[in-house]
Structure formats: C-alpha cells, structure tokens
Amino acid sequence: MTDASTDTHSWHQPAETTPHQCTFMAVPNSTSAHGGELLHDAQSEIINIANAIAEFEPLLLFSSLETLDDVQSKVHKNVSVLHAEETSHLWIRDFGPIFVKSPDGKAVRGINFNFNYWGNKRMPSGDESLARIGAQRITGTLPLGTTLVAEGGGMDVDGEGTFLSAESAVVNNNQNPGKTRAEIETELSRLLGVKKFLWLAGENGKDTTDRHVDALARFVSPGNVVLSRPSPENPGRYVAAYEDAKARLVNATDAQGRPLVLHDCTEPDSGKLENVADGDIIASYVNFLAVNGGVIILRFGDEERDAEALALFQKLYPDRKVVQVYINALPRIGGGLHCATQQVPAAS
C-alpha cells in the first residue's frame, strides 16, 4: 500500500450522472454537533435517504458502535452497514474521499482533501479519517494526497472539464491560507481534470460551510445549471449569493465553449415547514443526488414548491426516475441530501 501524494497519473472527476458502483453515507451520533430529538430525527432521515438510494444502487453506510444495531435493523437489503468508530457527523460529502478516474476509465482512486471541520469551526471528532478509510475500502490503496483543504460540497463538475464553486468556500484563509486562486486552480486541475473554472462569490460566515455550491448552483448536465432561488416569502440569508451566481453564470460558457442554460428552482417557504421558526435554514432542492437510473431530490413540506421542484427535475431528467425524500432535521442543522452522500464512480 503506497501513499499516492506523488502520483503523476492523470485523473478526472466524472459527472455525477455517470454510472456508480455505490454511494457512501454516514450515520451521526452523540459526538456530532447536535443531540436529543434533532439528532434522532437526523438519524432517521439518513436511513430514509439510504433506503431510497438503495433502490437504485448499493449503499455503504458508515456507523459507529453507538448506532450500529439500530441502523442494521432498519436499512434496505442493498445497504451495507460498515462499522467505523471514527464516524461522528453525517456530512460525508465534505469529509469523505472524492473519487476520480483514470483517462481510460479503468482505475478509480480517492482523494483526501484534508478535511479541517469547515475551517476549524468544529472540534475534530474522527470524521477526518473517513477519507482514508473510504478510499481504501473501494480501491485497496491510500487516497491521493494534496496540500489543498476543501470539501466535496464546495465543488461541482460537469465531467467535461468545467468546475463550479464559490470562492468563499475554497479561496479562503481558514481553508487555504497563503494560496492564491491560481495556485488552487493548478492543483484542482491536476486532481480533477478541470480545464475551466467558474467562480461565484458565495458568502463568508453566513453558515458553517461559507456557502457550499451544492446548495446554490449545480450542473444537471453539461451546459445546464440549476440555481437555488430564495423563496419570495421568506428569502433567508442567501439572496446576495443567488443574485451573484445568476449574474456571473447568465453569460458564462463551459469548458467546451457552450453557453450555460440556467434553470431556477425556488426554495420552499420556510413559514410552511415544521419546526422552523424563521427562514434561517438550508432548504435547497438543488441539493439533489443523481443515482443509477434515477435522481433523488428533496421534499420539505411546502406542497406547492415540492411539486414545482418535482416537475422541474422530471423535465431536466426525462430518462430517469425522480424520487422525492422528505427531510426536516437536515435543513435545520445546515444541509441536505447531497451533503450527506458521496458517489463512487464505476470503473469502465
């Protein structure tokens, strides 16, 4: 087993819509940032999401001993529960490995992006080890090394050389102090096969992640981007980030020179959601996951907006089955479905 930090092989991150061999998730426990009924509800939602994904592809679910027996009794037969005592939080998109493929598609490797708990906003609790554990589980080797600190939720690619992110979450002194944007781009190009960078402003300090792009703007296919439009009734904290993203992307082109087509997806009215006192939550339909033959999107409890989102994604993915999963706890603690998952591309 060798450390791949000096690996010179050429890699690229495929689009999320390409075939998966499986998806990773993690069950939070009492060492995470939340407890009581909120933690219990988040655990239930993780199991519901895992079971929905398992209808389409294998699901590998990390669990500590604290939750192991309960989880094993509730999951779909296509879910493999993996004991890893390092498991604490549920946000495996951020602390798990990011998987890339070789140019011929025959080799898959994980990358360890040196998770530092969102710029040291939380105390280390073990999750930083899951990039190594997850990569070894899939590939049998240590993950590719890098000096960059980044989270998967802060980056999106179209699989054809275009990278989308908010500067606030990557070109950031609590993540990559002293590194210029050009230096960061050079390393991301090496690791992800990126040829063109589309940078949004994002917003520093508005949430733990400094505005991850996977709840703001996502590629649904090459040349098509879906934007999370704040609710007119209760717009919340991210109006400036949305307006900036729209202004920057409306005339943008991708790595292949195609103009981007933008699709707005309006967020739910937080006043219609259970257990929400104000608009200060992350409730974004853009936080979806493409799976083999399907797309898993969210339902929040605003029936009108939930239906609008379903219709939009059915239009955007006419050849896939679109499934909605209800969540309430995850938006209240800062994320959604995409944040809680990490796909593993299939080798060719």
mmCIF file of C-alpha atoms in Angstrom, residues 13-17 93 98 151-166 170 188 192 194 196-200 212-222 224-226 286-290 317 338 343:
data_model
loop_
_atom_site.group_PDB
_atom_site.id
_atom_site.type_symbol
_atom_site.label_atom_id
_atom_site.label_comp_id
_atom_site.label_asym_id
_atom_site.label_seq_id
_atom_site.Cartn_x
_atom_site.Cartn_y
_atom_site.Cartn_z
ATOM 1 C CA GLN A 13 -13.737 13.568 -11.748
ATOM 2 C CA PRO A 14 -16.651 12.224 -13.810
ATOM 3 C CA ALA A 15 -20.086 13.776 -13.793
ATOM 4 C CA GLU A 16 -22.386 12.556 -11.033
ATOM 5 C CA THR A 17 -24.747 11.236 -13.710
ATOM 6 C CA ARG A 93 -19.713 14.786 1.068
ATOM 7 C CA ILE A 98 -13.669 12.404 -3.590
ATOM 8 C CA GLU A 151 -14.896 19.888 0.954
ATOM 9 C CA GLY A 152 -16.860 17.989 -1.654
ATOM 10 C CA GLY A 153 -19.938 20.125 -1.094
ATOM 11 C CA GLY A 154 -17.927 23.178 -2.096
ATOM 12 C CA MET A 155 -17.144 21.870 -5.591
ATOM 13 C CA ASP A 156 -19.196 20.747 -8.589
ATOM 14 C CA VAL A 157 -18.043 19.495 -12.004
ATOM 15 C CA ASP A 158 -19.769 18.702 -15.283
ATOM 16 C CA GLY A 159 -17.415 15.801 -16.107
ATOM 17 C CA GLU A 160 -16.260 17.570 -19.256
ATOM 18 C CA GLY A 161 -13.680 19.886 -17.720
ATOM 19 C CA THR A 162 -15.843 22.578 -16.091
ATOM 20 C CA PHE A 163 -15.608 23.348 -12.373
ATOM 21 C CA LEU A 164 -18.159 25.380 -10.394
ATOM 22 C CA SER A 165 -17.596 26.720 -6.887
ATOM 23 C CA ALA A 166 -17.954 29.690 -4.558
ATOM 24 C CA VAL A 170 -12.288 27.387 -1.240
ATOM 25 C CA LEU A 188 -7.562 21.203 -8.747
ATOM 26 C CA LEU A 192 -9.972 16.661 -11.058
ATOM 27 C CA VAL A 194 -10.514 20.673 -14.735
ATOM 28 C CA LYS A 196 -12.253 25.895 -16.916
ATOM 29 C CA PHE A 197 -13.203 27.402 -13.557
ATOM 30 C CA LEU A 198 -16.477 29.187 -12.911
ATOM 31 C CA TRP A 199 -16.118 31.033 -9.607
ATOM 32 C CA LEU A 200 -19.064 32.512 -7.731
ATOM 33 C CA HIS A 212 -21.158 25.480 -0.396
ATOM 34 C CA VAL A 213 -22.098 25.469 -4.051
ATOM 35 C CA ASP A 214 -24.087 22.229 -3.811
ATOM 36 C CA ALA A 215 -26.972 24.131 -2.209
ATOM 37 C CA LEU A 216 -26.613 27.109 -4.561
ATOM 38 C CA ALA A 217 -25.833 26.054 -8.148
ATOM 39 C CA ARG A 218 -25.317 22.604 -9.702
ATOM 40 C CA PHE A 219 -24.702 21.075 -13.087
ATOM 41 C CA VAL A 220 -27.634 18.864 -14.062
ATOM 42 C CA SER A 221 -25.914 18.028 -17.349
ATOM 43 C CA PRO A 222 -23.162 19.631 -19.420
ATOM 44 C CA ASN A 224 -27.236 23.109 -17.854
ATOM 45 C CA VAL A 225 -27.126 24.570 -14.338
ATOM 46 C CA VAL A 226 -29.922 24.628 -11.778
ATOM 47 C CA VAL A 286 -30.532 21.891 -5.713
ATOM 48 C CA ASN A 287 -29.009 19.593 -3.053
ATOM 49 C CA PHE A 288 -30.008 16.503 -5.062
ATOM 50 C CA LEU A 289 -28.159 13.291 -5.971
ATOM 51 C CA ALA A 290 -28.085 11.560 -9.344
ATOM 52 C CA TYR A 317 -34.030 14.252 -16.330
ATOM 53 C CA HIS A 338 -26.223 15.791 -1.421
ATOM 54 C CA GLN A 343 -20.915 8.662 -5.003
#
